[in-house]
Amino acid sequence: MENFEKVEKLREKTGVSYEEAKKVLEQTNYDMLDAIIELEKQGKVIEPKEGSYTTGANQDMEYIKKFELAQRQYEKDCNRSNVKEGFRNIAEFFRLIFRKSLDIYFNINRNGKKIASVPVLVLALLVLGFFWVTVPLIIIGLFFGVSYNFTGADKVVADMNNVCDKAAQTAETIKNEFKKDDEQN
């Protein structure tokens, strides 16, 4: 900081005239702290009561408080936007699941003919609401020649159809074993 800037800064902080600030700074070899102490000794600046100098600090503290308040508000806004973004992502996920559950159909077939076809959402609601009725009916249907598959444009459909085919094959194998046992007896 140049001498002129030091004079202006001292004048701003203490409220003394330009000439007084320049004179004190010249006496103290442009040392700001010594100049402030000298002005206090001369009675031109009120000495702080708590052992620290605060001339002009009220304005600085006001700026600091405003800055801290703005920083806290910014952090709250960031957290709020992160929470909002999280809720948006969760809502978007459920919207996607809902759309997919309406686009994919659960088909019930017997002897190669489609008996019924319902969206996966309906199947899910039936399983959740009437688990002890729906699941046994699906399993029993496998033993009476009913097969199940899913239709829709999705990789999940192909994977689920493989599972359905394996379940139908397993039911057929068990049914054939029971028939063999009955024939042997």
GROMACS .gro file of C-alpha atoms in nm:
model
  185
    1MET     CA    1   0.000   0.000   0.000
    2GLU     CA    2   0.141   0.340  -0.093
    3ASN     CA    3   0.174   0.623   0.157
    4PHE     CA    4  -0.117   0.814   0.007
    5GLU     CA    5  -0.339   0.506   0.042
    6LYS     CA    6  -0.227   0.464   0.404
    7VAL     CA    7  -0.319   0.824   0.480
    8GLU     CA    8  -0.664   0.775   0.324
    9LYS     CA    9  -0.716   0.447   0.508
   10LEU     CA   10  -0.615   0.599   0.843
   11ARG     CA   11  -0.839   0.899   0.781
   12GLU     CA   12  -1.129   0.665   0.689
   13LYS     CA   13  -1.081   0.446   0.996
   14THR     CA   14  -1.026   0.718   1.254
   15GLY     CA   15  -1.220   1.015   1.120
   16VAL     CA   16  -0.928   1.259   1.155
   17SER     CA   17  -0.843   1.516   0.890
   18TYR     CA   18  -0.608   1.442   0.602
   19GLU     CA   19  -0.336   1.664   0.748
   20GLU     CA   20  -0.357   1.498   1.091
   21ALA     CA   21  -0.345   1.150   0.939
   22LYS     CA   22  -0.047   1.240   0.719
   23LYS     CA   23   0.141   1.403   1.007
   24VAL     CA   24   0.091   1.104   1.241
   25LEU     CA   25   0.190   0.855   0.971
   26GLU     CA   26   0.507   1.053   0.894
   27GLN     CA   27   0.592   1.054   1.267
   28THR     CA   28   0.541   0.676   1.291
   29ASN     CA   29   0.724   0.599   0.965
   30TYR     CA   30   0.393   0.507   0.797
   31ASP     CA   31   0.315   0.228   1.043
   32MET     CA   32  -0.066   0.211   1.061
   33LEU     CA   33  -0.087   0.050   1.405
   34ASP     CA   34   0.156   0.292   1.563
   35ALA     CA   35  -0.028   0.583   1.399
   36ILE     CA   36  -0.361   0.469   1.543
   37ILE     CA   37  -0.205   0.428   1.888
   38GLU     CA   38  -0.053   0.776   1.865
   39LEU     CA   39  -0.389   0.927   1.766
   40GLU     CA   40  -0.546   0.754   2.067
   41LYS     CA   41  -0.278   0.898   2.297
   42GLN     CA   42  -0.348   1.245   2.156
   43GLY     CA   43  -0.718   1.191   2.230
   44LYS     CA   44  -0.822   1.230   1.868
   45VAL     CA   45  -0.953   0.876   1.855
   46ILE     CA   46  -1.140   0.709   2.141
   47GLU     CA   47  -0.941   0.426   2.289
   48PRO     CA   48  -1.121   0.089   2.277
   49LYS     CA   49  -1.244  -0.039   2.612
   50GLU     CA   50  -1.171  -0.408   2.563
   51GLY     CA   51  -0.809  -0.391   2.455
   52SER     CA   52  -0.867  -0.414   2.083
   53TYR     CA   53  -0.902  -0.137   1.833
   54THR     CA   54  -1.231  -0.119   1.647
   55THR     CA   55  -1.237   0.223   1.482
   56GLY     CA   56  -1.428   0.184   1.160
   57ALA     CA   57  -1.487  -0.180   1.238
   58ASN     CA   58  -1.858  -0.130   1.284
   59GLN     CA   59  -1.899  -0.080   0.913
   60ASP     CA   60  -1.667  -0.373   0.841
   61MET     CA   61  -1.857  -0.591   1.088
   62GLU     CA   62  -2.180  -0.491   0.921
   63TYR     CA   63  -2.040  -0.605   0.586
   64ILE     CA   64  -1.915  -0.927   0.744
   65LYS     CA   65  -2.256  -0.994   0.898
   66LYS     CA   66  -2.426  -0.927   0.565
   67PHE     CA   67  -2.179  -1.156   0.392
   68GLU     CA   68  -2.233  -1.434   0.648
   69LEU     CA   69  -2.609  -1.395   0.615
   70ALA     CA   70  -2.583  -1.411   0.237
   71GLN     CA   71  -2.357  -1.716   0.264
   72ARG     CA   72  -2.604  -1.896   0.495
   73GLN     CA   73  -2.890  -1.811   0.260
   74TYR     CA   74  -2.689  -1.941  -0.035
   75GLU     CA   75  -2.617  -2.267   0.149
   76LYS     CA   76  -2.987  -2.304   0.236
   77ASP     CA   77  -3.080  -2.242  -0.126
   78CYS     CA   78  -2.824  -2.498  -0.239
   79ASN     CA   79  -2.957  -2.755   0.006
   80ARG     CA   80  -3.314  -2.675  -0.091
   81SER     CA   81  -3.235  -2.712  -0.459
   82ASN     CA   82  -3.055  -3.042  -0.386
   83VAL     CA   83  -3.359  -3.167  -0.196
   84LYS     CA   84  -3.590  -3.046  -0.472
   85GLU     CA   85  -3.368  -3.211  -0.731
   86GLY     CA   86  -3.374  -3.534  -0.530
   87PHE     CA   87  -3.753  -3.530  -0.514
   88ARG     CA   88  -3.769  -3.454  -0.886
   89ASN     CA   89  -3.543  -3.751  -0.958
   90ILE     CA   90  -3.753  -3.981  -0.741
   91ALA     CA   91  -4.074  -3.855  -0.903
   92GLU     CA   92  -3.923  -3.903  -1.251
   93PHE     CA   93  -3.820  -4.259  -1.155
   94PHE     CA   94  -4.174  -4.344  -1.043
   95ARG     CA   95  -4.321  -4.184  -1.357
   96LEU     CA   96  -4.091  -4.399  -1.568
   97ILE     CA   97  -4.187  -4.714  -1.373
   98PHE     CA   98  -4.556  -4.625  -1.409
   99ARG     CA   99  -4.523  -4.570  -1.786
  100LYS     CA  100  -4.330  -4.895  -1.828
  101SER     CA  101  -4.587  -5.085  -1.620
  102LEU     CA  102  -4.857  -4.970  -1.860
  103ASP     CA  103  -4.651  -5.044  -2.174
  104ILE     CA  104  -4.564  -5.403  -2.075
  105TYR     CA  105  -4.842  -5.663  -2.073
  106PHE     CA  106  -4.875  -5.989  -1.880
  107ASN     CA  107  -5.032  -6.247  -2.111
  108ILE     CA  108  -5.212  -6.562  -2.003
  109ASN     CA  109  -5.210  -6.835  -2.269
  110ARG     CA  110  -5.356  -7.185  -2.292
  111ASN     CA  111  -5.295  -7.424  -2.579
  112GLY     CA  112  -5.119  -7.148  -2.773
  113LYS     CA  113  -5.416  -6.909  -2.754
  114LYS     CA  114  -5.416  -6.588  -2.557
  115ILE     CA  115  -5.681  -6.600  -2.286
  116ALA     CA  116  -5.613  -6.265  -2.123
  117SER     CA  117  -5.369  -5.978  -2.134
  118VAL     CA  118  -5.331  -5.717  -1.859
  119PRO     CA  119  -5.080  -5.438  -1.801
  120VAL     CA  120  -4.805  -5.528  -1.556
  121LEU     CA  121  -4.940  -5.255  -1.327
  122VAL     CA  122  -5.262  -5.455  -1.283
  123LEU     CA  123  -5.062  -5.773  -1.215
  124ALA     CA  124  -4.848  -5.590  -0.959
  125LEU     CA  125  -5.156  -5.452  -0.785
  126LEU     CA  126  -5.316  -5.797  -0.778
  127VAL     CA  127  -5.000  -5.953  -0.635
  128LEU     CA  128  -4.963  -5.679  -0.374
  129GLY     CA  129  -5.329  -5.668  -0.276
  130PHE     CA  130  -5.423  -6.035  -0.308
  131PHE     CA  131  -5.090  -6.215  -0.282
  132TRP     CA  132  -5.230  -6.533  -0.126
  133VAL     CA  133  -5.486  -6.568  -0.405
  134THR     CA  134  -5.300  -6.442  -0.712
  135VAL     CA  135  -4.970  -6.627  -0.673
  136PRO     CA  136  -5.128  -6.969  -0.602
  137LEU     CA  137  -5.364  -6.924  -0.901
  138ILE     CA  138  -5.067  -6.849  -1.127
  139ILE     CA  139  -4.880  -7.155  -0.998
  140ILE     CA  140  -5.186  -7.382  -1.025
  141GLY     CA  141  -5.246  -7.254  -1.377
  142LEU     CA  142  -4.900  -7.384  -1.475
  143PHE     CA  143  -5.014  -7.738  -1.389
  144PHE     CA  144  -5.325  -7.705  -1.607
  145GLY     CA  145  -5.141  -7.611  -1.924
  146VAL     CA  146  -5.154  -7.235  -1.878
  147SER     CA  147  -4.844  -7.043  -1.983
  148TYR     CA  148  -4.749  -6.686  -1.917
  149ASN     CA  149  -4.542  -6.434  -2.104
  150PHE     CA  150  -4.481  -6.063  -2.124
  151THR     CA  151  -4.507  -5.842  -2.431
  152GLY     CA  152  -4.359  -5.499  -2.480
  153ALA     CA  153  -4.045  -5.343  -2.623
  154ASP     CA  154  -3.798  -5.389  -2.340
  155LYS     CA  155  -3.504  -5.612  -2.245
  156VAL     CA  156  -3.679  -5.691  -1.917
  157VAL     CA  157  -3.959  -5.854  -2.118
  158ALA     CA  158  -3.719  -6.101  -2.278
  159ASP     CA  159  -3.565  -6.187  -1.940
  160MET     CA  160  -3.906  -6.232  -1.778
  161ASN     CA  161  -4.023  -6.451  -2.066
  162ASN     CA  162  -3.723  -6.679  -2.006
  163VAL     CA  163  -3.826  -6.707  -1.641
  164CYS     CA  164  -4.187  -6.781  -1.738
  165ASP     CA  165  -4.072  -7.048  -1.988
  166LYS     CA  166  -3.854  -7.215  -1.724
  167ALA     CA  167  -4.144  -7.211  -1.474
  168ALA     CA  168  -4.375  -7.367  -1.735
  169GLN     CA  169  -4.115  -7.635  -1.817
  170THR     CA  170  -4.065  -7.712  -1.449
  171ALA     CA  171  -4.442  -7.744  -1.395
  172GLU     CA  172  -4.466  -7.968  -1.701
  173THR     CA  173  -4.183  -8.187  -1.571
  174ILE     CA  174  -4.347  -8.222  -1.229
  175LYS     CA  175  -4.682  -8.300  -1.392
  176ASN     CA  176  -4.523  -8.569  -1.613
  177GLU     CA  177  -4.353  -8.727  -1.310
  178PHE     CA  178  -4.689  -8.747  -1.131
  179LYS     CA  179  -4.844  -8.908  -1.438
  180LYS     CA  180  -4.564  -9.169  -1.450
  181ASP     CA  181  -4.613  -9.244  -1.081
  182ASP     CA  182  -4.989  -9.285  -1.134
  183GLU     CA  183  -4.934  -9.516  -1.433
  184GLN     CA  184  -4.689  -9.730  -1.239
  185ASN     CA  185  -4.929  -9.777  -0.946
   0.00000   0.00000   0.00000
